[in-house]
PDB file of C-alpha atoms in Angstrom:
ATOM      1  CA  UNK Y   1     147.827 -89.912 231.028  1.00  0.00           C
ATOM      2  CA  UNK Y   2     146.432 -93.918 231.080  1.00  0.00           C
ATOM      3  CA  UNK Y   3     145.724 -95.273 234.080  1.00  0.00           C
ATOM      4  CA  UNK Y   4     145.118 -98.875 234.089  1.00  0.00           C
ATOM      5  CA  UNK Y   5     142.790-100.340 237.321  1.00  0.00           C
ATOM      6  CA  UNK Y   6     142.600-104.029 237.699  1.00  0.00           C
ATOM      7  CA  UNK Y   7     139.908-105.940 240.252  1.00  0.00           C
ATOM      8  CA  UNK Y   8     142.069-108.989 241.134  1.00  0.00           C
ATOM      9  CA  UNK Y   9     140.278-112.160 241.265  1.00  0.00           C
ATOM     10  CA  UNK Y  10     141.170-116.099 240.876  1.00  0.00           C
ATOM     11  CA  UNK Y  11     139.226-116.763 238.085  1.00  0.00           C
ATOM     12  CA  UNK Y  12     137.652-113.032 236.717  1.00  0.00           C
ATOM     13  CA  UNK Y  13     140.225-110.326 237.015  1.00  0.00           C
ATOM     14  CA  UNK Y  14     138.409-106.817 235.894  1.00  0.00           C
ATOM     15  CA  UNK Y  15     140.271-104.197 234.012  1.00  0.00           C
ATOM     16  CA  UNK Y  16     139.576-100.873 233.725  1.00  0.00           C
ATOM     17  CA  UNK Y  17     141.658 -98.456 231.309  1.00  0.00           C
ATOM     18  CA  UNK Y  18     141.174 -94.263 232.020  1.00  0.00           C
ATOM     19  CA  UNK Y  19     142.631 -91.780 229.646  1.00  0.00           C
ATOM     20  CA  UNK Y  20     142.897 -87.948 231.871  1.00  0.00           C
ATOM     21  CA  UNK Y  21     143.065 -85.025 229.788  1.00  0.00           C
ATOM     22  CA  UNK Y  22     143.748 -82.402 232.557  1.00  0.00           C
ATOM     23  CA  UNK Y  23     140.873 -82.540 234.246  1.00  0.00           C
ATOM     24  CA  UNK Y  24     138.475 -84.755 232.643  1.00  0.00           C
ATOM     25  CA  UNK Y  25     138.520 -88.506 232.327  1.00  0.00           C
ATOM     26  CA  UNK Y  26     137.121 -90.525 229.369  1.00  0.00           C
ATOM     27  CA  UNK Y  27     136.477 -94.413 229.286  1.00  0.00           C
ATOM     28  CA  UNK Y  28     139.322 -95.914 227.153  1.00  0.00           C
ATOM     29  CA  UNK Y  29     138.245-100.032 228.064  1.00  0.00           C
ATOM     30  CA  UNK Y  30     136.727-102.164 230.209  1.00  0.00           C
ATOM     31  CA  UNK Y  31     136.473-105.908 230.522  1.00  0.00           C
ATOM     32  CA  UNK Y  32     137.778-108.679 232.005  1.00  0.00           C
ATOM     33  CA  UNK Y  33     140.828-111.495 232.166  1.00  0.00           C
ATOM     34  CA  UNK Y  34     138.959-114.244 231.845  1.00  0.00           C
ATOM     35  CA  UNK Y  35     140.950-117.326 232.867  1.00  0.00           C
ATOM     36  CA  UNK Y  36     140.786-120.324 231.651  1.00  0.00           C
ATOM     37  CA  UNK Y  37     142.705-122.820 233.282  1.00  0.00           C
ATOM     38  CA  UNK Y  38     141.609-125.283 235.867  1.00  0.00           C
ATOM     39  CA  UNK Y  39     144.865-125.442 237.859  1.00  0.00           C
ATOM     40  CA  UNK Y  40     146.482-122.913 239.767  1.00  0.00           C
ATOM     41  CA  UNK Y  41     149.993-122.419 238.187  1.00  0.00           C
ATOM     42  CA  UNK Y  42     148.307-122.335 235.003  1.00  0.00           C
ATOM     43  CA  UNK Y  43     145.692-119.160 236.020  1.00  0.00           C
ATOM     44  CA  UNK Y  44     148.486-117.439 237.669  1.00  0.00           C
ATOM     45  CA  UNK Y  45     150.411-117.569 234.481  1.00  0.00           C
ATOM     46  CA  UNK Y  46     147.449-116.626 232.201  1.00  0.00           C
ATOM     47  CA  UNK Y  47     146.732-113.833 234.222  1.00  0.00           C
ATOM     48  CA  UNK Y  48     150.369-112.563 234.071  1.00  0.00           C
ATOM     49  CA  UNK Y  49     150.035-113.214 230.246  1.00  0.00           C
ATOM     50  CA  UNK Y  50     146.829-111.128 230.462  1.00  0.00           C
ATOM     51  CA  UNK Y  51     148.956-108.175 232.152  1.00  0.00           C
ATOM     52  CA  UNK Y  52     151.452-108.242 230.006  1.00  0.00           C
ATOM     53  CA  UNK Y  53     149.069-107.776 226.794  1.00  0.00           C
ATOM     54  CA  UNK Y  54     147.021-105.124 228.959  1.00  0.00           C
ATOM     55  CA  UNK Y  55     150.241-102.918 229.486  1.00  0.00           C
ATOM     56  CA  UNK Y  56     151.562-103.474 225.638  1.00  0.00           C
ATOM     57  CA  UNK Y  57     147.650-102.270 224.398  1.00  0.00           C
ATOM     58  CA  UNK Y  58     147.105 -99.458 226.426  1.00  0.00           C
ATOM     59  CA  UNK Y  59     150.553 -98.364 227.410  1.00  0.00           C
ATOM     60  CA  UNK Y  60     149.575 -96.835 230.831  1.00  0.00           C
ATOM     61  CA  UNK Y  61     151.074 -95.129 233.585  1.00  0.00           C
ATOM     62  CA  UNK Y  62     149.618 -95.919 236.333  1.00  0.00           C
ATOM     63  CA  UNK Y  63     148.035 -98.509 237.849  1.00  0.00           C
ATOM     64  CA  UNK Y  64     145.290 -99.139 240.078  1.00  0.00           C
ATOM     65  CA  UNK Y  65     144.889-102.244 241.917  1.00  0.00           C
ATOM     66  CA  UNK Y  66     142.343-103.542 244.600  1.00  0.00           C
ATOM     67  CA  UNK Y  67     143.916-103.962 248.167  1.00  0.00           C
ATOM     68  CA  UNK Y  68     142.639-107.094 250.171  1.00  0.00           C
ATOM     69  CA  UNK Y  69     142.603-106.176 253.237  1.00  0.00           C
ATOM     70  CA  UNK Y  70     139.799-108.711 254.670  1.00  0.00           C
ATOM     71  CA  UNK Y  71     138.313-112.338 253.596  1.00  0.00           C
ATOM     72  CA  UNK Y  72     135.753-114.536 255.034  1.00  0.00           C
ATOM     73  CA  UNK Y  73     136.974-117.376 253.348  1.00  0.00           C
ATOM     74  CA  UNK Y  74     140.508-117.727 253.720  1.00  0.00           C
ATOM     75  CA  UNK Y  75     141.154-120.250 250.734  1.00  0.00           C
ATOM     76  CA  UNK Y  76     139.461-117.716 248.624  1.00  0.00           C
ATOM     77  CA  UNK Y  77     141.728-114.782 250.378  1.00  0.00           C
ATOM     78  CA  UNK Y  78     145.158-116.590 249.532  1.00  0.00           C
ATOM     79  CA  UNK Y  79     144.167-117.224 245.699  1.00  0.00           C
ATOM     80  CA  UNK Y  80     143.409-113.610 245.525  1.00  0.00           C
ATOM     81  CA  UNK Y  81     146.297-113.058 247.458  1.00  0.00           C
ATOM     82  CA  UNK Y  82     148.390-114.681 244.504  1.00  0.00           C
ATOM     83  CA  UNK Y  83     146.682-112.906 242.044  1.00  0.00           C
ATOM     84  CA  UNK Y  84     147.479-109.742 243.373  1.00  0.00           C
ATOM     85  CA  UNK Y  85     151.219-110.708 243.794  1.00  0.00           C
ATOM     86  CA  UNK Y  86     150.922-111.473 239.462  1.00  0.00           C
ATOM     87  CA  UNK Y  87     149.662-108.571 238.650  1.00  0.00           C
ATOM     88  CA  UNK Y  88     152.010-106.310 240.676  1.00  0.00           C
ATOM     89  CA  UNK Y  89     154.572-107.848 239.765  1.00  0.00           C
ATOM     90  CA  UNK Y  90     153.556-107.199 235.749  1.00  0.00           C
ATOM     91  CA  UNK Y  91     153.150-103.647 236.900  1.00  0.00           C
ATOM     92  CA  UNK Y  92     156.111-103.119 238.424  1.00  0.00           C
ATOM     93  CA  UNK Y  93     157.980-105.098 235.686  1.00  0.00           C
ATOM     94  CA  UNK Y  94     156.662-102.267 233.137  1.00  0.00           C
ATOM     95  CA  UNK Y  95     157.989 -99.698 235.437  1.00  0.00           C
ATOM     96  CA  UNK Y  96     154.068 -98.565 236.071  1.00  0.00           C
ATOM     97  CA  UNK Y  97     153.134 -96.380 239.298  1.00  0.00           C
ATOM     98  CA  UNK Y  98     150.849 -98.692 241.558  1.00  0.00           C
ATOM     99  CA  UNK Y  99     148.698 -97.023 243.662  1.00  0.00           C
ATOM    100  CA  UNK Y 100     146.812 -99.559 245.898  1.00  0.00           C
ATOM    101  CA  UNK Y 101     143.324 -98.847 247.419  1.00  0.00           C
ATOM    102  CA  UNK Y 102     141.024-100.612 249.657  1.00  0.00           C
ATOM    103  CA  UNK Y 103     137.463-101.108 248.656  1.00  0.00           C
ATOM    104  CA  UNK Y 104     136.509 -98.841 251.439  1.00  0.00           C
ATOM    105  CA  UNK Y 105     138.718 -96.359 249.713  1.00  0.00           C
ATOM    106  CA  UNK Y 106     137.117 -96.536 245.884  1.00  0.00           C
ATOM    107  CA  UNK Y 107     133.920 -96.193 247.273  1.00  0.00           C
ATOM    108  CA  UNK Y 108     134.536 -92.913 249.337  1.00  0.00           C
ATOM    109  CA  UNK Y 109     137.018 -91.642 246.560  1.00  0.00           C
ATOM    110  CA  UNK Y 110     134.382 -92.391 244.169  1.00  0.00           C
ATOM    111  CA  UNK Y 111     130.985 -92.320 245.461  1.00  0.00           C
ATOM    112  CA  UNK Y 112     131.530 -89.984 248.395  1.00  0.00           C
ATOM    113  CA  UNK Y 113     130.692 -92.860 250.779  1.00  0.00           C
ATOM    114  CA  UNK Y 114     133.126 -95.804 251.838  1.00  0.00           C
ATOM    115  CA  UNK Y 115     130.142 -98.184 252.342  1.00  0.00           C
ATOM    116  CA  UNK Y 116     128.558 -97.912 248.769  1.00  0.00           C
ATOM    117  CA  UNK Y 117     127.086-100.372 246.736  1.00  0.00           C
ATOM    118  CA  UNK Y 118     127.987-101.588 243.521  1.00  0.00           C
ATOM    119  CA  UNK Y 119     125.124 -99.678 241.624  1.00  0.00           C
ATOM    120  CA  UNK Y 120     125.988 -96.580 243.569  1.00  0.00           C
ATOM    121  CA  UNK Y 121     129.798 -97.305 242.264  1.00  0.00           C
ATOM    122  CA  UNK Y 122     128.758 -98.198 238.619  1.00  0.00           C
ATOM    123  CA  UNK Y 123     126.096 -94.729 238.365  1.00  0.00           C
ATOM    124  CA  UNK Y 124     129.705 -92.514 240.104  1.00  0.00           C
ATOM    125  CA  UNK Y 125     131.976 -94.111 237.354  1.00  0.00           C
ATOM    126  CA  UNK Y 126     129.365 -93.229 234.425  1.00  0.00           C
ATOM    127  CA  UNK Y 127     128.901 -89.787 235.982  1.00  0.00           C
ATOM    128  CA  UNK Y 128     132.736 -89.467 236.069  1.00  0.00           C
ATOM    129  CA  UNK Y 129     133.483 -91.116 232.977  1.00  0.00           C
ATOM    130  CA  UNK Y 130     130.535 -89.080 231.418  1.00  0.00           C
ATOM    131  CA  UNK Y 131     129.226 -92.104 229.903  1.00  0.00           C
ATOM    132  CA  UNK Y 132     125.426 -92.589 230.978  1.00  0.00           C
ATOM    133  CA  UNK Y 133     124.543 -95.617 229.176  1.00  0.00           C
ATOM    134  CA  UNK Y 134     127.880 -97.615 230.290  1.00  0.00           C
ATOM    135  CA  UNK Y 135     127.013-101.332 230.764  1.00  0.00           C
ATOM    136  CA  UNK Y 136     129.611-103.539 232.029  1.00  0.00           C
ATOM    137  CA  UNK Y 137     129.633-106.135 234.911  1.00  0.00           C
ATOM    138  CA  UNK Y 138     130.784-105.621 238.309  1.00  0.00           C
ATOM    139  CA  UNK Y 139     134.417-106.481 238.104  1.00  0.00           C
ATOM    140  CA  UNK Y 140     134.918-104.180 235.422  1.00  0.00           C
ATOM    141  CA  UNK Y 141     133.115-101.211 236.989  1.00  0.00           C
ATOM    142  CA  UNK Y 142     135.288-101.997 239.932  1.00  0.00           C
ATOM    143  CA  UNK Y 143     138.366-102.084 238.003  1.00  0.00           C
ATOM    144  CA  UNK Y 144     137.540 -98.328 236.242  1.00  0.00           C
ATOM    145  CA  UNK Y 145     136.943 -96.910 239.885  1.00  0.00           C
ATOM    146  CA  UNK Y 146     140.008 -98.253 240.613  1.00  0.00           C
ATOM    147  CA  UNK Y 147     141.338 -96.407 237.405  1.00  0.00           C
ATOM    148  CA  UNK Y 148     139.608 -93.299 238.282  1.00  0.00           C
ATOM    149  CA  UNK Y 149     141.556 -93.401 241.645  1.00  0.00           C
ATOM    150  CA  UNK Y 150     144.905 -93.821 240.264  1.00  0.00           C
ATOM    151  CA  UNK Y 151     144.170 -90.978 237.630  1.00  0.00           C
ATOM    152  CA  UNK Y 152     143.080 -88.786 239.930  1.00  0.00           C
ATOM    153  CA  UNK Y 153     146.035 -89.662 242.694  1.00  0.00           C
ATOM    154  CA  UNK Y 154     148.581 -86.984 243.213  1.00  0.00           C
ATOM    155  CA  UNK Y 155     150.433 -88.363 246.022  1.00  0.00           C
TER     156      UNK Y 155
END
């Protein structure tokens, strides 16, 4: 199974691609959806472009995808907030199973604690992934915990 985990952002979406073999994982890909576009009609449709080629490349699924559930900054929040809406709607338009997590919730489900940092994260998803030397910025580690999660869901 390919399970597909995406870190939604307005300008840097991470993706995170998971292949499970019963019951061991393997890294498939990992990058970002880096857009482009200054305005944002243009981003939102880049980044729906971006799903699109995602899904047709990888075929997973599942899909993982970041919950927001809390913003300082609430310009910030409702970009997100329409990035999130783009990329579930790709999802669902593939006929994918979303599974959505909070932060709080990759962290415990991957690092054993819900208040982990990012290097804790990145060191859980190598150890998981069982690839020790695995460099890749924070979005994209984000977006294979998220993948981890929805490969290991069985709700």
């Amino acid at each position: 199974m390919i399970s597909l985990g995406i870190d939604p952002g307005t300008r840097r979406i991470g993706y995170g691609v998971v292949k499970r073999e019963g019951n061991v994982l393997s890294m498939v890909a990992a990058g970002l959806l880096d857009i482009k576009s200054g305005d944002d009609a243009s981003a939102l449709m880049e980044a729906k472009h971006g799903m699109d080629s995602l899904i047709k490349k990888f075929k997973p699924e599942t899909a993982g995808v970041e919950r927001l559930y809390f913003a300082k900054n609430q310009k910030t929040a409702i970009a997100v907030a329409q990035a999130r809406g783009v990329i579930l709607l790709a999802a669902r338009e593939a006929r994918l199973l979303i599974r959505e997590y909070t932060p709080n919730e990759v962290k415990l489900g991957v690092a054993g604690y819900g208040f982990a940092d990012k290097k804790a994260v990145l060191k859980m998803v190598r150890l998981t992934l069982g690839a020790p030397t695995l460099k890749v910025i924070d979005d994209a580690s984000d977006a294979l915990a998220l993948a981890i999660m929805a490969a290991g869901d069985r709700s």
